[in-house]
mmCIF file of C-alpha atoms and ligand atoms in Angstrom:
data_model
loop_
_atom_site.group_PDB
_atom_site.id
_atom_site.type_symbol
_atom_site.label_atom_id
_atom_site.label_comp_id
_atom_site.label_asym_id
_atom_site.label_seq_id
_atom_site.Cartn_x
_atom_site.Cartn_y
_atom_site.Cartn_z
ATOM 1 C CA MET S 1 -8.001 -9.014 8.796
ATOM 2 C CA ASN S 2 -8.737 -8.308 4.795
ATOM 3 C CA ILE S 3 -5.599 -6.444 3.675
ATOM 4 C CA ALA S 4 -4.080 -5.989 0.195
ATOM 5 C CA PRO S 5 -0.782 -6.769 -0.600
ATOM 6 C CA PHE S 6 2.091 -3.935 0.021
ATOM 7 C CA ALA S 7 1.924 -3.711 -3.726
ATOM 8 C CA LEU S 8 5.893 -1.747 -2.998
ATOM 9 C CA GLU S 9 7.165 -3.784 -0.703
ATOM 10 C CA ARG S 10 6.532 -6.711 -2.729
ATOM 11 C CA TYR S 11 8.302 -5.029 -5.736
ATOM 12 C CA PHE S 12 11.091 -4.674 -3.585
ATOM 13 C CA SER S 13 11.338 -8.372 -1.825
ATOM 14 C CA ARG S 14 12.023 -9.466 -5.083
ATOM 15 C CA HIS S 15 14.947 -7.141 -6.623
ATOM 16 C CA GLU S 16 16.228 -6.076 -4.112
ATOM 17 C CA PHE S 17 18.648 -8.207 -3.087
ATOM 18 C CA THR S 18 18.722 -9.190 -7.085
ATOM 19 C CA ALA S 19 19.305 -6.614 -9.121
ATOM 20 C CA ARG S 20 23.091 -5.023 -9.635
ATOM 21 C CA TYR S 21 21.807 -1.321 -9.055
ATOM 22 C CA LEU S 22 19.188 0.050 -6.633
ATOM 23 C CA LEU S 23 17.638 3.810 -7.746
ATOM 24 C CA SER S 24 14.270 3.915 -6.047
ATOM 25 C CA CYS S 25 15.713 2.829 -2.798
ATOM 26 C CA SER S 26 14.363 5.492 0.005
ATOM 27 C CA ASP S 27 17.032 5.509 3.144
ATOM 28 C CA CYS S 28 20.056 7.501 3.097
ATOM 29 C CA GLU S 29 23.325 5.342 2.636
ATOM 30 C CA ALA S 30 23.583 2.788 5.903
ATOM 31 C CA LEU S 31 25.631 2.906 8.296
ATOM 32 C CA THR S 32 28.159 0.055 9.682
ATOM 33 C CA LEU S 33 28.452 -1.125 13.047
ATOM 34 C CA PRO S 34 32.091 -0.252 13.770
ATOM 35 C CA GLU S 35 30.920 3.468 12.491
ATOM 36 C CA LEU S 36 28.088 3.484 15.053
ATOM 37 C CA LEU S 37 30.095 2.082 17.278
ATOM 38 C CA ALA S 38 32.642 4.849 17.436
ATOM 39 C CA ARG S 39 30.101 7.586 17.750
ATOM 40 C CA ALA S 40 29.509 5.967 20.964
ATOM 41 C CA ASP S 41 29.799 8.073 24.639
ATOM 42 C CA ALA S 42 31.464 6.506 27.363
ATOM 43 C CA GLY S 43 28.184 5.676 29.380
ATOM 44 C CA THR S 44 26.418 3.873 26.202
ATOM 45 C CA ARG S 45 29.644 1.991 25.041
ATOM 46 C CA GLY S 46 29.601 0.989 28.631
ATOM 47 C CA LEU S 47 25.450 -0.472 28.228
ATOM 48 C CA TRP S 48 26.568 -2.047 24.917
ATOM 49 C CA ASP S 49 29.659 -4.624 26.011
ATOM 50 C CA SER S 50 28.143 -5.538 29.264
ATOM 51 C CA LEU S 51 24.158 -5.922 27.330
ATOM 52 C CA LYS S 52 21.929 -9.078 28.761
ATOM 53 C CA LEU S 53 19.846 -10.400 26.131
ATOM 54 C CA THR S 54 16.814 -10.534 27.676
ATOM 55 C CA TYR S 55 12.727 -8.824 27.072
ATOM 56 C CA THR S 56 13.207 -4.752 27.620
ATOM 57 C CA ASP S 57 10.816 -2.621 28.236
ATOM 58 C CA THR S 58 7.070 -2.466 25.961
ATOM 59 C CA ALA S 59 7.410 1.139 25.345
ATOM 60 C CA GLY S 60 10.852 1.544 24.734
ATOM 61 C CA HIS S 61 14.175 1.160 27.011
ATOM 62 C CA PRO S 62 13.795 4.368 29.256
ATOM 63 C CA LEU S 63 17.609 5.917 28.158
ATOM 64 C CA LEU S 64 16.504 5.188 24.713
ATOM 65 C CA ARG S 65 13.525 7.608 25.531
ATOM 66 C CA GLU S 66 14.430 10.228 27.510
ATOM 67 C CA ALA S 67 17.184 10.679 24.067
ATOM 68 C CA ILE S 68 14.645 10.655 21.755
ATOM 69 C CA ALA S 69 12.473 13.470 24.064
ATOM 70 C CA GLU S 70 15.316 15.550 23.822
ATOM 71 C CA ILE S 71 14.399 16.264 19.700
ATOM 72 C CA TYR S 72 11.676 18.021 20.525
ATOM 73 C CA THR S 73 9.951 20.554 22.817
ATOM 74 C CA GLY S 74 7.771 20.144 25.200
ATOM 75 C CA ILE S 75 7.938 16.092 25.137
ATOM 76 C CA ASP S 76 9.127 13.924 28.040
ATOM 77 C CA ALA S 77 10.097 10.099 28.200
ATOM 78 C CA ARG S 78 5.965 9.131 28.810
ATOM 79 C CA ASP S 79 5.354 10.972 25.340
ATOM 80 C CA ILE S 80 6.719 8.235 23.467
ATOM 81 C CA VAL S 81 6.352 4.457 22.159
ATOM 82 C CA VAL S 82 8.891 2.123 20.391
ATOM 83 C CA ALA S 83 8.247 0.291 17.822
ATOM 84 C CA ALA S 84 9.283 -0.631 14.078
ATOM 85 C CA PRO S 85 8.120 2.638 11.410
ATOM 86 C CA GLU S 86 5.943 0.809 9.902
ATOM 87 C CA GLU S 87 4.602 -1.557 13.014
ATOM 88 C CA LEU S 88 4.173 1.582 14.807
ATOM 89 C CA ILE S 89 1.428 2.866 11.898
ATOM 90 C CA PHE S 90 -0.267 -0.750 12.116
ATOM 91 C CA LEU S 91 -0.792 -0.589 15.799
ATOM 92 C CA LEU S 92 -1.964 3.351 16.152
ATOM 93 C CA MET S 93 -4.496 2.405 13.013
ATOM 94 C CA HIS S 94 -5.842 -0.462 14.797
ATOM 95 C CA ALA S 95 -6.076 1.667 18.259
ATOM 96 C CA LEU S 96 -7.703 4.850 16.885
ATOM 97 C CA LEU S 97 -9.618 3.517 14.209
ATOM 98 C CA GLU S 98 -13.187 1.491 13.703
ATOM 99 C CA PRO S 99 -15.145 0.441 10.718
ATOM 100 C CA GLY S 100 -16.624 3.206 9.090
ATOM 101 C CA HIS S 101 -14.514 6.135 10.657
ATOM 102 C CA HIS S 102 -13.637 8.599 7.449
ATOM 103 C CA VAL S 103 -9.419 9.128 7.160
ATOM 104 C CA ILE S 104 -7.822 11.378 4.725
ATOM 105 C CA THR S 105 -4.420 10.443 3.857
ATOM 106 C CA THR S 106 -1.561 12.938 1.481
ATOM 107 C CA ALA S 107 -1.716 10.532 -1.545
ATOM 108 C CA PRO S 108 0.245 9.045 -3.483
ATOM 109 C CA ALA S 109 1.911 7.466 -0.388
ATOM 110 C CA TYR S 110 3.786 4.700 1.520
ATOM 111 C CA GLN S 111 0.621 2.125 1.223
ATOM 112 C CA SER S 112 0.051 1.255 4.359
ATOM 113 C CA LEU S 113 -0.733 5.423 5.348
ATOM 114 C CA HIS S 114 -4.194 4.490 3.738
ATOM 115 C CA GLU S 115 -4.335 0.099 3.396
ATOM 116 C CA VAL S 116 -4.146 -0.658 7.573
ATOM 117 C CA ALA S 117 -7.037 1.988 7.476
ATOM 118 C CA ARG S 118 -8.988 0.553 4.490
ATOM 119 C CA SER S 119 -8.728 -2.847 6.351
ATOM 120 C CA ILE S 120 -10.195 -1.473 8.864
ATOM 121 C CA GLY S 121 -12.868 -0.884 6.956
ATOM 122 C CA CYS S 122 -12.585 2.901 7.204
ATOM 123 C CA GLU S 123 -13.954 4.989 4.409
ATOM 124 C CA VAL S 124 -10.472 6.784 2.866
ATOM 125 C CA SER S 125 -10.169 9.277 1.158
ATOM 126 C CA MET S 126 -7.114 10.590 -0.571
ATOM 127 C CA TRP S 127 -5.459 14.193 -0.609
ATOM 128 C CA GLU S 128 -3.223 14.520 -4.095
ATOM 129 C CA PRO S 129 -1.055 17.157 -5.080
ATOM 130 C CA ASP S 130 -1.058 19.478 -7.649
ATOM 131 C CA GLU S 131 1.721 18.945 -10.332
ATOM 132 C CA GLY S 132 2.290 21.474 -12.004
ATOM 133 C CA ARG S 133 2.407 23.611 -8.650
ATOM 134 C CA GLY S 134 5.626 21.461 -7.628
ATOM 135 C CA TRP S 135 3.478 18.919 -6.127
ATOM 136 C CA SER S 136 2.105 21.219 -3.395
ATOM 137 C CA PHE S 137 -1.038 20.134 -1.505
ATOM 138 C CA ASP S 138 -3.554 22.686 -1.988
ATOM 139 C CA LEU S 139 -5.465 23.262 1.696
ATOM 140 C CA ASP S 140 -9.235 24.170 0.178
ATOM 141 C CA ARG S 141 -8.612 20.897 -1.890
ATOM 142 C CA LEU S 142 -7.785 19.296 1.862
ATOM 143 C CA GLU S 143 -11.170 21.259 3.484
ATOM 144 C CA THR S 144 -13.285 19.705 -0.159
ATOM 145 C CA LEU S 145 -12.529 16.030 1.471
ATOM 146 C CA LEU S 146 -13.366 17.367 5.241
ATOM 147 C CA ARG S 147 -16.289 15.833 7.054
ATOM 148 C CA PRO S 148 -18.862 15.194 10.030
ATOM 149 C CA ASP S 149 -17.607 12.055 10.491
ATOM 150 C CA THR S 150 -13.882 12.227 9.689
ATOM 151 C CA ARG S 151 -11.439 10.627 12.112
ATOM 152 C CA LEU S 152 -8.029 11.120 11.076
ATOM 153 C CA LEU S 153 -5.831 12.902 8.798
ATOM 154 C CA VAL S 154 -2.976 11.089 8.101
ATOM 155 C CA VAL S 155 0.204 13.451 5.930
ATOM 156 C CA ASN S 156 3.387 12.719 5.564
ATOM 157 C CA PHE S 157 5.944 15.454 4.667
ATOM 158 C CA PRO S 158 8.419 16.312 3.804
ATOM 159 C CA HIS S 159 6.382 13.488 0.734
ATOM 160 C CA ASN S 160 6.847 10.283 -0.153
ATOM 161 C CA PRO S 161 7.606 9.884 -3.124
ATOM 162 C CA THR S 162 7.412 13.164 -3.981
ATOM 163 C CA GLY S 163 9.703 15.519 -1.886
ATOM 164 C CA HIS S 164 7.484 18.052 -1.538
ATOM 165 C CA LEU S 165 7.935 19.942 1.787
ATOM 166 C CA PRO S 166 4.791 22.909 2.369
ATOM 167 C CA SER S 167 5.744 25.903 4.650
ATOM 168 C CA GLY S 168 5.854 26.249 8.008
ATOM 169 C CA ASP S 169 2.686 28.148 7.668
ATOM 170 C CA ALA S 170 1.063 25.854 4.983
ATOM 171 C CA PHE S 171 1.419 22.889 7.906
ATOM 172 C CA ALA S 172 0.191 25.248 11.059
ATOM 173 C CA ALA S 173 -2.990 25.885 8.838
ATOM 174 C CA LEU S 174 -3.547 22.427 8.272
ATOM 175 C CA LEU S 175 -3.017 21.336 11.468
ATOM 176 C CA GLU S 176 -5.831 24.186 12.578
ATOM 177 C CA LEU S 177 -8.139 22.898 10.345
ATOM 178 C CA ALA S 178 -7.974 19.632 12.240
ATOM 179 C CA ARG S 179 -7.785 20.954 15.422
ATOM 180 C CA ALA S 180 -10.835 23.126 14.789
ATOM 181 C CA ARG S 181 -13.096 20.031 13.855
ATOM 182 C CA GLY S 182 -10.947 18.032 16.870
ATOM 183 C CA ILE S 183 -9.414 15.215 13.932
ATOM 184 C CA TYR S 184 -6.685 12.732 14.719
ATOM 185 C CA VAL S 185 -3.501 13.690 12.720
ATOM 186 C CA LEU S 186 -0.291 11.354 11.967
ATOM 187 C CA SER S 187 2.081 13.036 11.553
ATOM 188 C CA ASP S 188 4.705 10.843 9.254
ATOM 189 C CA GLU S 189 7.626 12.497 9.690
ATOM 190 C CA MET S 190 10.514 9.359 8.556
ATOM 191 C CA TYR S 191 12.535 12.030 6.086
ATOM 192 C CA ARG S 192 12.591 14.943 8.788
ATOM 193 C CA PHE S 193 16.066 16.707 9.280
ATOM 194 C CA LEU S 194 17.372 16.198 5.158
ATOM 195 C CA GLU S 195 15.381 19.072 4.037
ATOM 196 C CA HIS S 196 17.452 20.737 1.959
ATOM 197 C CA ALA S 197 17.556 24.735 2.447
ATOM 198 C CA PRO S 198 18.347 25.504 5.949
ATOM 199 C CA ALA S 199 16.108 26.558 8.055
ATOM 200 C CA THR S 200 12.661 24.358 6.717
ATOM 201 C CA THR S 201 12.642 22.186 8.973
ATOM 202 C CA LEU S 202 8.824 21.811 9.845
ATOM 203 C CA PRO S 203 8.006 21.895 13.851
ATOM 204 C CA SER S 204 6.993 18.345 14.647
ATOM 205 C CA ALA S 205 3.165 18.011 14.479
ATOM 206 C CA CYS S 206 3.225 16.867 17.591
ATOM 207 C CA GLU S 207 4.569 20.001 19.662
ATOM 208 C CA LEU S 208 1.767 22.131 18.072
ATOM 209 C CA TYR S 209 -0.934 20.342 18.182
ATOM 210 C CA ALA S 210 -2.218 18.097 21.458
ATOM 211 C CA ARG S 211 -4.002 15.431 18.883
ATOM 212 C CA ALA S 212 -1.094 14.943 16.298
ATOM 213 C CA PHE S 213 0.469 12.037 17.034
ATOM 214 C CA SER S 214 3.989 12.052 15.008
ATOM 215 C CA LEU S 215 6.112 9.283 13.322
ATOM 216 C CA PHE S 216 9.813 9.373 13.292
ATOM 217 C CA GLY S 217 12.571 6.662 13.159
ATOM 218 C CA LEU S 218 16.297 5.971 12.055
ATOM 219 C CA SER S 219 15.347 4.153 8.539
ATOM 220 C CA LYS S 220 15.759 7.238 6.544
ATOM 221 C CA SER S 221 16.859 10.576 7.835
ATOM 222 C CA PHE S 222 19.886 7.777 10.196
ATOM 223 C CA GLY S 223 20.563 6.037 7.377
ATOM 224 C CA LEU S 224 19.984 2.603 10.007
ATOM 225 C CA PRO S 225 16.995 0.666 8.859
ATOM 226 C CA GLY S 226 18.450 -2.078 9.483
ATOM 227 C CA LEU S 227 18.205 -1.635 13.515
ATOM 228 C CA ARG S 228 14.209 -1.712 13.145
ATOM 229 C CA ILE S 229 13.630 1.088 15.425
ATOM 230 C CA GLY S 230 11.303 4.380 14.961
ATOM 231 C CA TRP S 231 9.208 6.008 17.496
ATOM 232 C CA LEU S 232 5.683 7.469 18.371
ATOM 233 C CA VAL S 233 5.337 10.731 19.197
ATOM 234 C CA SER S 234 2.020 11.953 21.021
ATOM 235 C CA ARG S 235 0.358 13.963 24.265
ATOM 236 C CA GLN S 236 -2.301 10.997 23.785
ATOM 237 C CA ALA S 237 -1.288 8.817 26.661
ATOM 238 C CA ASP S 238 -4.366 6.893 26.147
ATOM 239 C CA VAL S 239 -4.041 6.577 22.864
ATOM 240 C CA LEU S 240 -0.457 5.445 23.776
ATOM 241 C CA ARG S 241 -1.624 2.965 26.270
ATOM 242 C CA LYS S 242 -4.192 1.436 23.929
ATOM 243 C CA VAL S 243 -1.188 1.085 20.842
ATOM 244 C CA LEU S 244 1.428 -0.865 24.501
ATOM 245 C CA GLU S 245 -1.931 -3.265 24.548
ATOM 246 C CA LEU S 246 -2.024 -4.112 20.908
ATOM 247 C CA LYS S 247 2.234 -4.452 20.849
ATOM 248 C CA ASP S 248 1.736 -7.257 23.513
ATOM 249 C CA TYR S 249 0.170 -8.946 19.740
ATOM 250 C CA THR S 250 3.415 -8.243 17.493
ATOM 251 C CA THR S 251 6.702 -7.694 19.105
ATOM 252 C CA ILE S 252 6.057 -6.909 22.306
ATOM 253 C CA CYS S 253 8.971 -5.106 22.715
ATOM 254 C CA ASN S 254 12.554 -4.042 20.868
ATOM 255 C CA SER S 255 15.888 -5.476 19.895
ATOM 256 C CA ALA S 256 17.964 -5.379 22.625
ATOM 257 C CA PRO S 257 20.611 -4.633 20.680
ATOM 258 C CA GLY S 258 19.082 -2.466 18.138
ATOM 259 C CA GLU S 259 18.061 -0.195 21.660
ATOM 260 C CA ILE S 260 21.304 0.589 22.517
ATOM 261 C CA LEU S 261 22.533 0.894 19.455
ATOM 262 C CA ALA S 262 19.558 3.422 18.834
ATOM 263 C CA ILE S 263 20.498 5.317 22.003
ATOM 264 C CA MET S 264 23.942 5.501 20.407
ATOM 265 C CA ALA S 265 22.709 7.073 16.962
ATOM 266 C CA VAL S 266 19.550 9.236 18.505
ATOM 267 C CA ARG S 267 22.360 11.290 21.014
ATOM 268 C CA ASP S 268 24.547 11.655 17.880
ATOM 269 C CA ARG S 269 21.447 12.352 15.490
ATOM 270 C CA ASP S 270 23.365 16.393 14.319
ATOM 271 C CA ASP S 271 26.291 14.197 13.028
ATOM 272 C CA ILE S 272 24.863 12.302 11.180
ATOM 273 C CA PHE S 273 22.183 13.789 9.555
ATOM 274 C CA ALA S 274 24.714 16.763 8.544
ATOM 275 C CA GLY S 275 26.584 13.606 6.645
ATOM 276 C CA HIS S 276 23.399 12.381 4.819
ATOM 277 C CA ARG S 277 22.717 15.909 4.231
ATOM 278 C CA ALA S 278 25.946 16.709 2.454
ATOM 279 C CA ARG S 279 25.315 13.583 0.326
ATOM 280 C CA LEU S 280 22.236 14.060 -0.946
ATOM 281 C CA GLN S 281 23.061 18.109 -2.046
ATOM 282 C CA THR S 282 26.363 16.376 -4.036
ATOM 283 C CA ASN S 283 23.877 13.963 -5.159
ATOM 284 C CA LEU S 284 21.402 16.344 -6.131
ATOM 285 C CA ALA S 285 24.242 18.284 -7.994
ATOM 286 C CA VAL S 286 23.920 15.178 -9.897
ATOM 287 C CA LEU S 287 20.325 14.943 -11.007
ATOM 288 C CA ASP S 288 20.142 18.230 -11.817
ATOM 289 C CA ARG S 289 22.614 17.698 -14.299
ATOM 290 C CA PHE S 290 20.739 14.607 -15.883
ATOM 291 C CA PHE S 291 17.407 15.951 -15.760
ATOM 292 C CA ALA S 292 19.074 18.889 -17.647
ATOM 293 C CA ASP S 293 20.679 16.330 -20.508
ATOM 294 C CA TYR S 294 17.818 13.949 -20.503
ATOM 295 C CA ALA S 295 14.967 16.959 -21.220
ATOM 296 C CA ASP S 296 13.605 14.796 -23.560
ATOM 297 C CA CYS S 297 12.820 11.827 -21.466
ATOM 298 C CA PHE S 298 12.344 13.298 -18.126
ATOM 299 C CA SER S 299 10.495 15.856 -16.595
ATOM 300 C CA TRP S 300 10.873 16.711 -12.330
ATOM 301 C CA HIS S 301 9.882 18.924 -9.870
ATOM 302 C CA ARG S 302 13.566 19.534 -7.537
ATOM 303 C CA PRO S 303 12.467 17.645 -4.325
ATOM 304 C CA ALA S 304 12.485 20.519 -1.178
ATOM 305 C CA GLY S 305 13.564 17.313 0.996
ATOM 306 C CA GLY S 306 13.889 13.790 1.973
ATOM 307 C CA SER S 307 16.429 10.710 0.082
ATOM 308 C CA ILE S 308 13.686 10.312 -3.035
ATOM 309 C CA CYS S 309 12.003 12.307 -6.136
ATOM 310 C CA PHE S 310 9.242 11.795 -8.568
ATOM 311 C CA PRO S 311 9.672 12.464 -11.931
ATOM 312 C CA ARG S 312 7.601 12.497 -15.036
ATOM 313 C CA MET S 313 7.886 10.443 -18.039
ATOM 314 C CA LEU S 314 7.952 11.769 -20.881
ATOM 315 C CA ILE S 315 9.475 8.461 -22.802
ATOM 316 C CA ASP S 316 6.592 6.427 -24.674
ATOM 317 C CA ALA S 317 5.878 3.891 -22.614
ATOM 318 C CA GLU S 318 4.216 2.639 -19.476
ATOM 319 C CA ALA S 319 6.319 3.379 -15.892
ATOM 320 C CA SER S 320 5.385 -0.227 -15.114
ATOM 321 C CA ALA S 321 6.556 -1.673 -18.731
ATOM 322 C CA PHE S 322 9.836 0.573 -18.561
ATOM 323 C CA CYS S 323 11.071 -0.932 -14.754
ATOM 324 C CA ASP S 324 11.289 -3.794 -16.355
ATOM 325 C CA ALA S 325 12.822 -3.963 -18.989
ATOM 326 C CA LEU S 326 15.145 -1.406 -17.091
ATOM 327 C CA VAL S 327 16.322 -4.020 -14.462
ATOM 328 C CA GLU S 328 15.798 -6.968 -17.346
ATOM 329 C CA ARG S 329 18.790 -4.647 -19.648
ATOM 330 C CA ALA S 330 20.847 -3.762 -17.014
ATOM 331 C CA GLY S 331 20.190 -4.579 -13.592
ATOM 332 C CA ILE S 332 18.772 -1.607 -12.341
ATOM 333 C CA MET S 333 15.626 -1.427 -10.164
ATOM 334 C CA LEU S 334 13.710 2.111 -10.486
ATOM 335 C CA VAL S 335 10.147 1.852 -9.173
ATOM 336 C CA PRO S 336 7.262 2.942 -10.989
ATOM 337 C CA SER S 337 4.120 4.763 -10.001
ATOM 338 C CA SER S 338 1.614 2.650 -10.314
ATOM 339 C CA LEU S 339 3.111 1.169 -6.964
ATOM 340 C CA PHE S 340 1.846 3.879 -4.966
ATOM 341 C CA GLN S 341 -1.629 3.136 -6.810
ATOM 342 C CA PHE S 342 -0.827 6.849 -8.368
ATOM 343 C CA GLY S 343 -1.152 5.864 -12.782
ATOM 344 C CA GLU S 344 1.938 5.040 -15.105
ATOM 345 C CA ARG S 345 3.243 8.291 -16.041
ATOM 346 C CA HIS S 346 5.979 8.491 -13.160
ATOM 347 C CA VAL S 347 8.839 7.087 -11.399
ATOM 348 C CA ARG S 348 11.258 7.651 -7.762
ATOM 349 C CA ILE S 349 14.190 7.627 -7.557
ATOM 350 C CA GLY S 350 16.575 7.596 -4.742
ATOM 351 C CA TYR S 351 19.299 10.008 -4.247
ATOM 352 C CA GLY S 352 20.460 9.208 -0.536
ATOM 353 C CA ARG S 353 23.052 6.602 -1.968
ATOM 354 C CA ASP S 354 27.299 6.527 -2.625
ATOM 355 C CA ASP S 355 27.131 4.738 -6.263
ATOM 356 C CA LEU S 356 24.021 7.398 -7.244
ATOM 357 C CA ALA S 357 26.420 8.965 -9.551
ATOM 358 C CA GLN S 358 27.215 5.868 -10.640
ATOM 359 C CA VAL S 359 23.980 4.502 -10.625
ATOM 360 C CA ILE S 360 23.085 7.479 -13.546
ATOM 361 C CA ASP S 361 25.381 7.202 -15.851
ATOM 362 C CA ARG S 362 24.121 3.083 -16.193
ATOM 363 C CA PHE S 363 20.773 4.868 -16.957
ATOM 364 C CA ALA S 364 21.578 7.463 -18.904
ATOM 365 C CA ALA S 365 23.044 4.561 -21.400
ATOM 366 C CA CYS S 366 20.500 2.347 -21.080
ATOM 367 C CA LEU S 367 18.266 5.697 -22.147
ATOM 368 C CA ASP S 368 20.634 6.036 -25.143
ATOM 369 C CA GLU S 369 20.418 2.873 -26.177
ATOM 370 C CA HIS S 370 16.489 2.353 -25.920
ATOM 371 C CA TYR S 371 14.792 5.995 -26.127
ATOM 372 C CA ARG S 372 16.825 8.448 -27.957
HETATM 373 C C1 PLP R 1 6.873 7.382 4.376
HETATM 374 C C2 PLP R 1 7.098 6.201 5.104
HETATM 375 N N1 PLP R 1 6.480 5.514 6.511
HETATM 376 C C3 PLP R 1 6.758 4.744 6.892
HETATM 377 C C4 PLP R 1 7.745 3.977 6.048
HETATM 378 C C5 PLP R 1 8.236 2.573 7.228
HETATM 379 O O1 PLP R 1 9.805 2.801 7.927
HETATM 380 P P1 PLP R 1 9.769 1.293 7.612
HETATM 381 O O2 PLP R 1 10.513 0.749 6.570
HETATM 382 O O3 PLP R 1 11.575 1.562 8.440
HETATM 383 O O4 PLP R 1 9.521 0.517 9.138
HETATM 384 C C6 PLP R 1 8.324 4.306 4.882
HETATM 385 C C7 PLP R 1 9.195 3.105 4.388
HETATM 386 O O5 PLP R 1 9.972 3.606 3.725
HETATM 387 C C8 PLP R 1 7.990 5.186 4.754
HETATM 388 O O6 PLP R 1 8.850 5.613 3.517
#
């Protein structure tokens, strides 16, 4: 397999456990094990206490899939495959795509959303947003990218890294374009339920369109990335079967403790999401103040959902050089847009962690000292 290194993940592996301050993480503050166990109902606590560390069901623990199905309308446990989110992107693309297929992906993007397709030998077109219009993705622009041989459309809302969220009408229209042409859709919904305005949560693509695959999991909205549990939901039984056949060559099944802990989290999801959304609101107020005070250094579009945003640098420096200097001078890790193969003018700020205000203060001090 000829696949390019995952630039963002390589960067994280270099800095995530050595930099003193992290200003670019996309996950919400992680729960501790005792905090999660305290949320368990008696039945799930019993499963945990009597857990035998055997292999588990390849598709995912039946009780976990039943709990996940409750998140969706018109979906049951058979429509779900559980695996690590990143693994599911890899498996689905290998199940669906062949060399020569045409794929369209929202971009900038989490790299695997286009790189896996490219490594298979697909031609990939990037559907880029309009920064001047709040990073919105224009459907007319999508239509110009569609081809008779387009096999798969990959979208990600709330969007990593801009935090853009389309309206319900725009999302439905997008799926309609795919439906009219019989194109499969991979809808990466990893940041779902982190919308900042009530009632802006989109329906899941798998609820609206039979050829859609919705990806969700514990890593972002639940604040449990260390469990390595995600799920793919679709009514395409044949494709899911192929995904399971491929999974026999990656992990075979999920970690048994991870699955039981996942049941606890999914059953208590509303309360977990509410806690993370409250922290995001507090942190957005910090960012509002910061971007007002440093309007000479950055411009931004306030994100509508998720835990990240993508401000433009007005500072006279390339984003990658700026971020290198920042980690060296101030111990602050910030992700430059070059890691999204999106030029040198933006940085990604993550605001899902408890220490955001403290890290922003240090960031501001560094800007004062070196860039103003
Ligand atoms: C949009 C998106 N999809 C998928 C993933 C993969 O999730 P995980 O790292 O939990 O496998 C990420 C992680 O950052 C992401 O941002």
